[in-house]
């Protein structure tokens, strides 16, 4: 009993932190984006707010022990799909800053769309039946596919992050290997952040094999909130240094749906050193 009580405390902590992150991220989003349009803005908004219904479903079923199957399934479906696929679209929507190949970009977008269908839909169907018509066979099938889904989405984000890191180092090979201090610092920061994101994805995969579903899902939603919070630092660092070096056009900064660096411009506003004139 003490072990179960401790798990519920940790679940409540993870859910509370995730919900706080939703509030914080919404404030950041609506104070940073001056023109609310574009894939980056909408995917970030959807991924952020998808955390809320998913967290509430966990709170009701696993912490407060309120058993309303239809409500739980609905909140889980909306929250999980929005958070996971939204997060991948956030990562994809900034890839063109460093990836010049249209074929590569189309491949990754196609991968995200296909994975959304082949991983989300079967998982949600199995989850629904395992709750509304419980049986050992259905529960076992759902748990097996849940592990497949977790591995599939981990591989998807690993491909996106790996593509980003590879092309980031290629794009900063301009004119040899001599970089100024700001560029070297930016490279280190971006590499560190992407490695952290991959590490967080690995923790999701590992905890997915624990037979503690409520705890695992609470930890998972917390991890996704952390990943979204580090996302802005990735984009801000890249755009700032690229624009300072006059290479914005080379990596597509000026095509990022209205996003631009404004140094002293009366039309831009600075957030952490990066001016946003329009939407990201």
mmCIF file of C-alpha atoms in Angstrom:
data_model
loop_
_atom_site.group_PDB
_atom_site.id
_atom_site.type_symbol
_atom_site.label_atom_id
_atom_site.label_comp_id
_atom_site.label_asym_id
_atom_site.label_seq_id
_atom_site.Cartn_x
_atom_site.Cartn_y
_atom_site.Cartn_z
ATOM 1 C CA UNK A 1 0.000 0.000 0.000
ATOM 2 C CA UNK A 2 2.832 2.379 0.832
ATOM 3 C CA UNK A 3 4.391 1.710 -2.583
ATOM 4 C CA UNK A 4 1.110 2.464 -4.378
ATOM 5 C CA UNK A 5 0.627 5.631 -2.333
ATOM 6 C CA UNK A 6 4.150 6.779 -3.213
ATOM 7 C CA UNK A 7 3.492 6.124 -6.911
ATOM 8 C CA UNK A 8 0.331 8.225 -6.780
ATOM 9 C CA UNK A 9 2.247 11.064 -5.162
ATOM 10 C CA UNK A 10 4.836 10.981 -7.950
ATOM 11 C CA UNK A 11 2.082 10.770 -10.561
ATOM 12 C CA UNK A 12 0.408 13.828 -9.045
ATOM 13 C CA UNK A 13 3.728 15.697 -9.099
ATOM 14 C CA UNK A 14 4.371 14.854 -12.765
ATOM 15 C CA UNK A 15 0.823 15.827 -13.770
ATOM 16 C CA UNK A 16 0.992 19.093 -11.804
ATOM 17 C CA UNK A 17 4.321 20.013 -13.408
ATOM 18 C CA UNK A 18 2.965 19.192 -16.865
ATOM 19 C CA UNK A 19 -0.140 21.341 -16.344
ATOM 20 C CA UNK A 20 2.000 24.203 -15.047
ATOM 21 C CA UNK A 21 4.161 23.880 -18.160
ATOM 22 C CA UNK A 22 1.023 24.191 -20.321
ATOM 23 C CA UNK A 23 0.206 27.510 -18.653
ATOM 24 C CA UNK A 24 3.778 28.745 -18.964
ATOM 25 C CA UNK A 25 4.117 27.674 -22.604
ATOM 26 C CA UNK A 26 0.858 29.369 -23.583
ATOM 27 C CA UNK A 27 2.117 32.609 -22.084
ATOM 28 C CA UNK A 28 5.381 32.237 -24.021
ATOM 29 C CA UNK A 29 3.546 31.416 -27.252
ATOM 30 C CA UNK A 30 1.156 34.355 -27.145
ATOM 31 C CA UNK A 31 3.795 36.869 -26.075
ATOM 32 C CA UNK A 32 6.351 35.677 -28.645
ATOM 33 C CA UNK A 33 4.329 35.149 -31.821
ATOM 34 C CA UNK A 34 3.004 38.440 -33.106
ATOM 35 C CA UNK A 35 1.278 36.941 -36.140
ATOM 36 C CA UNK A 36 -0.422 33.699 -35.218
ATOM 37 C CA UNK A 37 -0.085 31.559 -38.312
ATOM 38 C CA UNK A 38 2.208 28.984 -39.846
ATOM 39 C CA UNK A 39 2.954 25.337 -39.124
ATOM 40 C CA UNK A 40 5.421 26.088 -36.338
ATOM 41 C CA UNK A 41 2.930 28.238 -34.409
ATOM 42 C CA UNK A 42 -0.041 25.903 -34.795
ATOM 43 C CA UNK A 43 1.849 22.675 -34.146
ATOM 44 C CA UNK A 44 3.444 24.226 -31.068
ATOM 45 C CA UNK A 45 0.049 25.424 -29.837
ATOM 46 C CA UNK A 46 -1.631 22.055 -30.450
ATOM 47 C CA UNK A 47 1.220 20.051 -28.890
ATOM 48 C CA UNK A 48 1.251 22.306 -25.840
ATOM 49 C CA UNK A 49 -2.477 22.245 -25.198
ATOM 50 C CA UNK A 50 -2.734 18.538 -25.953
ATOM 51 C CA UNK A 51 -0.860 17.982 -22.692
ATOM 52 C CA UNK A 52 -3.827 19.347 -20.702
ATOM 53 C CA UNK A 53 -6.549 16.799 -21.632
ATOM 54 C CA UNK A 54 -4.037 13.952 -21.437
ATOM 55 C CA UNK A 55 -2.972 15.065 -17.955
ATOM 56 C CA UNK A 56 -6.586 15.448 -16.830
ATOM 57 C CA UNK A 57 -7.399 11.920 -18.020
ATOM 58 C CA UNK A 58 -4.528 10.593 -15.894
ATOM 59 C CA UNK A 59 -5.621 12.670 -12.935
ATOM 60 C CA UNK A 60 -9.185 11.349 -13.087
ATOM 61 C CA UNK A 61 -8.488 7.669 -13.684
ATOM 62 C CA UNK A 62 -5.200 6.914 -11.948
ATOM 63 C CA UNK A 63 -4.995 9.462 -9.126
ATOM 64 C CA UNK A 64 -8.573 10.364 -8.166
ATOM 65 C CA UNK A 65 -9.819 6.896 -9.175
ATOM 66 C CA UNK A 66 -12.831 8.334 -11.037
ATOM 67 C CA UNK A 67 -13.881 5.702 -13.568
ATOM 68 C CA UNK A 68 -15.717 7.279 -16.520
ATOM 69 C CA UNK A 69 -14.497 5.213 -19.515
ATOM 70 C CA UNK A 70 -15.942 7.416 -22.286
ATOM 71 C CA UNK A 71 -14.438 10.586 -20.792
ATOM 72 C CA UNK A 72 -11.073 8.926 -20.166
ATOM 73 C CA UNK A 73 -10.845 7.532 -23.706
ATOM 74 C CA UNK A 74 -11.869 10.864 -25.271
ATOM 75 C CA UNK A 75 -9.393 12.931 -23.252
ATOM 76 C CA UNK A 76 -6.623 10.397 -23.865
ATOM 77 C CA UNK A 77 -7.251 10.290 -27.622
ATOM 78 C CA UNK A 78 -7.325 14.075 -28.016
ATOM 79 C CA UNK A 79 -4.403 14.690 -25.698
ATOM 80 C CA UNK A 80 -2.083 11.904 -26.829
ATOM 81 C CA UNK A 81 -2.483 12.458 -30.574
ATOM 82 C CA UNK A 82 -2.138 16.237 -30.221
ATOM 83 C CA UNK A 83 0.920 16.007 -27.987
ATOM 84 C CA UNK A 84 2.904 13.330 -29.825
ATOM 85 C CA UNK A 85 2.197 14.194 -33.456
ATOM 86 C CA UNK A 86 2.170 17.900 -32.598
ATOM 87 C CA UNK A 87 5.657 17.568 -31.087
ATOM 88 C CA UNK A 88 6.946 15.835 -34.220
ATOM 89 C CA UNK A 89 5.460 18.575 -36.408
ATOM 90 C CA UNK A 90 7.170 21.193 -34.236
ATOM 91 C CA UNK A 91 10.498 19.470 -34.879
ATOM 92 C CA UNK A 92 9.710 19.124 -38.591
ATOM 93 C CA UNK A 93 8.607 22.739 -39.045
ATOM 94 C CA UNK A 94 12.069 24.103 -38.195
ATOM 95 C CA UNK A 95 14.000 21.535 -40.234
ATOM 96 C CA UNK A 96 14.002 23.755 -43.322
ATOM 97 C CA UNK A 97 16.261 26.161 -41.433
ATOM 98 C CA UNK A 98 19.107 23.694 -41.941
ATOM 99 C CA UNK A 99 17.850 21.174 -44.541
ATOM 100 C CA UNK A 100 17.857 22.313 -48.163
ATOM 101 C CA UNK A 101 16.621 19.059 -49.718
ATOM 102 C CA UNK A 102 12.901 19.177 -50.542
ATOM 103 C CA UNK A 103 12.929 15.402 -50.933
ATOM 104 C CA UNK A 104 14.239 14.970 -47.390
ATOM 105 C CA UNK A 105 11.631 17.357 -45.985
ATOM 106 C CA UNK A 106 8.817 15.614 -47.857
ATOM 107 C CA UNK A 107 10.029 12.211 -46.677
ATOM 108 C CA UNK A 108 9.988 13.309 -43.039
ATOM 109 C CA UNK A 109 6.554 14.932 -43.343
ATOM 110 C CA UNK A 110 5.226 11.777 -45.009
ATOM 111 C CA UNK A 111 6.733 9.675 -42.217
ATOM 112 C CA UNK A 112 4.958 11.777 -39.571
ATOM 113 C CA UNK A 113 1.594 11.501 -41.346
ATOM 114 C CA UNK A 114 1.876 7.750 -41.969
ATOM 115 C CA UNK A 115 3.037 7.061 -38.403
ATOM 116 C CA UNK A 116 0.089 9.032 -37.058
ATOM 117 C CA UNK A 117 -2.307 6.671 -38.847
ATOM 118 C CA UNK A 118 -0.565 3.337 -38.325
ATOM 119 C CA UNK A 119 0.434 3.950 -34.696
ATOM 120 C CA UNK A 120 -2.284 6.140 -33.169
ATOM 121 C CA UNK A 121 -5.417 4.535 -34.603
ATOM 122 C CA UNK A 122 -4.748 0.859 -33.710
ATOM 123 C CA UNK A 123 -3.510 1.875 -30.264
ATOM 124 C CA UNK A 124 -6.612 3.938 -29.489
ATOM 125 C CA UNK A 125 -8.935 1.216 -30.802
ATOM 126 C CA UNK A 126 -7.242 -1.417 -28.630
ATOM 127 C CA UNK A 127 -7.256 0.923 -25.629
ATOM 128 C CA UNK A 128 -10.970 1.625 -26.057
ATOM 129 C CA UNK A 129 -11.912 -2.052 -26.269
ATOM 130 C CA UNK A 130 -9.623 -3.037 -23.396
ATOM 131 C CA UNK A 131 -11.453 -0.520 -21.179
ATOM 132 C CA UNK A 132 -15.049 -0.920 -22.361
ATOM 133 C CA UNK A 133 -14.896 -4.705 -22.911
ATOM 134 C CA UNK A 134 -12.052 -5.818 -20.658
ATOM 135 C CA UNK A 135 -10.456 -9.197 -21.236
ATOM 136 C CA UNK A 136 -6.942 -10.594 -20.726
ATOM 137 C CA UNK A 137 -6.509 -10.986 -24.493
ATOM 138 C CA UNK A 138 -7.437 -7.378 -25.278
ATOM 139 C CA UNK A 139 -5.350 -5.984 -22.440
ATOM 140 C CA UNK A 140 -2.363 -8.035 -23.573
ATOM 141 C CA UNK A 141 -2.802 -6.954 -27.207
ATOM 142 C CA UNK A 142 -3.030 -3.311 -26.196
ATOM 143 C CA UNK A 143 0.065 -3.455 -23.985
ATOM 144 C CA UNK A 144 2.058 -5.102 -26.772
ATOM 145 C CA UNK A 145 0.987 -2.517 -29.328
ATOM 146 C CA UNK A 146 1.619 0.275 -26.830
ATOM 147 C CA UNK A 147 5.276 -0.772 -26.715
ATOM 148 C CA UNK A 148 5.357 -0.889 -30.527
ATOM 149 C CA UNK A 149 3.847 2.598 -30.683
ATOM 150 C CA UNK A 150 6.339 3.970 -28.161
ATOM 151 C CA UNK A 151 9.248 2.511 -30.132
ATOM 152 C CA UNK A 152 7.833 3.811 -33.408
ATOM 153 C CA UNK A 153 7.493 7.381 -32.188
ATOM 154 C CA UNK A 154 10.937 7.221 -30.585
ATOM 155 C CA UNK A 155 12.435 6.179 -33.933
ATOM 156 C CA UNK A 156 10.511 8.965 -35.684
ATOM 157 C CA UNK A 157 11.839 11.702 -33.390
ATOM 158 C CA UNK A 158 15.321 10.167 -33.487
ATOM 159 C CA UNK A 159 15.305 10.456 -37.295
ATOM 160 C CA UNK A 160 14.133 14.080 -37.150
ATOM 161 C CA UNK A 161 16.648 15.097 -34.462
ATOM 162 C CA UNK A 162 19.453 13.174 -36.180
ATOM 163 C CA UNK A 163 18.706 14.879 -39.501
ATOM 164 C CA UNK A 164 18.708 18.244 -37.763
ATOM 165 C CA UNK A 165 22.056 17.661 -36.013
ATOM 166 C CA UNK A 166 23.739 16.323 -39.174
ATOM 167 C CA UNK A 167 22.626 19.246 -41.333
ATOM 168 C CA UNK A 168 23.302 21.794 -38.603
ATOM 169 C CA UNK A 169 26.983 20.867 -38.613
ATOM 170 C CA UNK A 170 27.063 20.820 -42.408
ATOM 171 C CA UNK A 171 25.484 24.254 -42.734
ATOM 172 C CA UNK A 172 28.015 25.732 -40.331
ATOM 173 C CA UNK A 173 30.920 24.461 -42.425
ATOM 174 C CA UNK A 174 30.748 27.709 -44.419
ATOM 175 C CA UNK A 175 34.241 28.992 -45.208
ATOM 176 C CA UNK A 176 36.090 26.279 -43.311
ATOM 177 C CA UNK A 177 36.136 25.403 -39.645
ATOM 178 C CA UNK A 178 36.829 28.832 -38.154
ATOM 179 C CA UNK A 179 33.864 30.081 -36.146
ATOM 180 C CA UNK A 180 33.522 33.022 -33.837
ATOM 181 C CA UNK A 181 32.754 32.523 -30.172
ATOM 182 C CA UNK A 182 28.994 33.070 -30.571
ATOM 183 C CA UNK A 183 28.708 30.448 -33.308
ATOM 184 C CA UNK A 184 30.736 27.877 -31.375
ATOM 185 C CA UNK A 185 28.581 28.455 -28.302
ATOM 186 C CA UNK A 186 25.422 28.154 -30.389
ATOM 187 C CA UNK A 187 26.588 24.847 -31.880
ATOM 188 C CA UNK A 188 27.337 23.432 -28.448
ATOM 189 C CA UNK A 189 23.988 24.571 -27.073
ATOM 190 C CA UNK A 190 22.001 23.191 -29.992
ATOM 191 C CA UNK A 191 23.825 19.875 -29.877
ATOM 192 C CA UNK A 192 23.282 19.632 -26.121
ATOM 193 C CA UNK A 193 19.575 20.400 -26.392
ATOM 194 C CA UNK A 194 19.030 17.824 -29.140
ATOM 195 C CA UNK A 195 20.968 15.207 -27.170
ATOM 196 C CA UNK A 196 18.800 15.988 -24.132
ATOM 197 C CA UNK A 197 15.658 15.527 -26.236
ATOM 198 C CA UNK A 198 16.922 12.152 -27.478
ATOM 199 C CA UNK A 199 17.802 11.145 -23.914
ATOM 200 C CA UNK A 200 14.290 12.082 -22.741
ATOM 201 C CA UNK A 201 12.845 9.965 -25.556
ATOM 202 C CA UNK A 202 14.985 7.044 -24.389
ATOM 203 C CA UNK A 203 13.594 7.395 -20.851
ATOM 204 C CA UNK A 204 10.074 7.164 -22.303
ATOM 205 C CA UNK A 205 10.972 3.936 -24.112
ATOM 206 C CA UNK A 206 12.607 2.417 -21.033
ATOM 207 C CA UNK A 207 9.809 3.307 -18.606
ATOM 208 C CA UNK A 208 7.303 1.946 -21.124
ATOM 209 C CA UNK A 209 8.456 -1.557 -20.199
ATOM 210 C CA UNK A 210 7.530 -1.084 -16.543
ATOM 211 C CA UNK A 211 4.289 -2.722 -15.446
ATOM 212 C CA UNK A 212 3.145 0.535 -13.827
ATOM 213 C CA UNK A 213 0.940 2.108 -16.472
ATOM 214 C CA UNK A 214 -0.377 5.070 -14.485
ATOM 215 C CA UNK A 215 3.098 6.106 -13.356
ATOM 216 C CA UNK A 216 4.555 5.600 -16.838
ATOM 217 C CA UNK A 217 1.939 7.790 -18.534
ATOM 218 C CA UNK A 218 2.298 10.539 -15.926
ATOM 219 C CA UNK A 219 6.069 10.537 -16.421
ATOM 220 C CA UNK A 220 5.588 10.533 -20.190
ATOM 221 C CA UNK A 221 3.364 13.614 -20.228
ATOM 222 C CA UNK A 222 5.865 15.419 -17.989
ATOM 223 C CA UNK A 223 8.702 14.565 -20.389
ATOM 224 C CA UNK A 224 6.771 15.924 -23.369
ATOM 225 C CA UNK A 225 6.182 19.193 -21.516
ATOM 226 C CA UNK A 226 9.934 19.471 -20.848
ATOM 227 C CA UNK A 227 10.737 18.792 -24.505
ATOM 228 C CA UNK A 228 8.449 21.610 -25.597
ATOM 229 C CA UNK A 229 10.023 24.016 -23.115
ATOM 230 C CA UNK A 230 13.508 23.440 -24.537
ATOM 231 C CA UNK A 231 12.236 23.844 -28.107
ATOM 232 C CA UNK A 232 12.340 27.646 -28.109
ATOM 233 C CA UNK A 233 15.997 27.695 -27.115
ATOM 234 C CA UNK A 234 16.813 25.581 -30.183
ATOM 235 C CA UNK A 235 15.066 27.863 -32.630
ATOM 236 C CA UNK A 236 16.108 31.143 -31.022
ATOM 237 C CA UNK A 237 19.803 30.222 -30.969
ATOM 238 C CA UNK A 238 19.857 29.109 -34.601
ATOM 239 C CA UNK A 239 17.984 32.110 -35.991
ATOM 240 C CA UNK A 240 19.984 34.599 -33.932
ATOM 241 C CA UNK A 241 23.420 33.405 -35.007
ATOM 242 C CA UNK A 242 22.411 32.697 -38.610
ATOM 243 C CA UNK A 243 20.988 36.193 -39.023
ATOM 244 C CA UNK A 244 23.954 37.855 -37.323
ATOM 245 C CA UNK A 245 26.216 36.170 -39.880
ATOM 246 C CA UNK A 246 24.068 37.316 -42.779
ATOM 247 C CA UNK A 247 23.215 33.739 -43.728
ATOM 248 C CA UNK A 248 19.502 33.920 -43.056
ATOM 249 C CA UNK A 249 18.583 33.368 -46.698
ATOM 250 C CA UNK A 250 20.967 30.402 -46.983
ATOM 251 C CA UNK A 251 19.189 28.438 -44.274
ATOM 252 C CA UNK A 252 15.693 29.674 -44.931
ATOM 253 C CA UNK A 253 15.212 32.024 -41.980
ATOM 254 C CA UNK A 254 13.406 34.557 -44.118
ATOM 255 C CA UNK A 255 11.088 31.838 -45.395
ATOM 256 C CA UNK A 256 10.091 30.778 -41.892
ATOM 257 C CA UNK A 257 6.615 32.209 -42.425
ATOM 258 C CA UNK A 258 7.433 35.782 -41.556
ATOM 259 C CA UNK A 259 10.031 35.224 -38.866
ATOM 260 C CA UNK A 260 12.976 37.606 -38.877
ATOM 261 C CA UNK A 261 15.684 38.968 -36.628
ATOM 262 C CA UNK A 262 15.238 42.672 -35.946
ATOM 263 C CA UNK A 263 18.163 44.626 -34.531
ATOM 264 C CA UNK A 264 16.898 48.055 -33.625
ATOM 265 C CA UNK A 265 13.901 47.814 -35.936
ATOM 266 C CA UNK A 266 10.792 49.635 -34.707
ATOM 267 C CA UNK A 267 8.661 46.817 -36.105
ATOM 268 C CA UNK A 268 10.204 43.937 -34.189
ATOM 269 C CA UNK A 269 10.099 42.921 -30.559
ATOM 270 C CA UNK A 270 12.851 41.075 -28.777
ATOM 271 C CA UNK A 271 12.377 37.983 -26.698
ATOM 272 C CA UNK A 272 15.591 36.657 -25.245
ATOM 273 C CA UNK A 273 17.632 38.377 -27.963
ATOM 274 C CA UNK A 274 15.538 37.199 -30.894
ATOM 275 C CA UNK A 275 13.093 39.483 -32.610
ATOM 276 C CA UNK A 276 9.884 38.041 -34.014
ATOM 277 C CA UNK A 277 8.157 40.001 -36.723
ATOM 278 C CA UNK A 278 5.290 37.818 -37.794
ATOM 279 C CA UNK A 279 4.785 34.174 -37.028
ATOM 280 C CA UNK A 280 7.281 31.424 -36.683
#
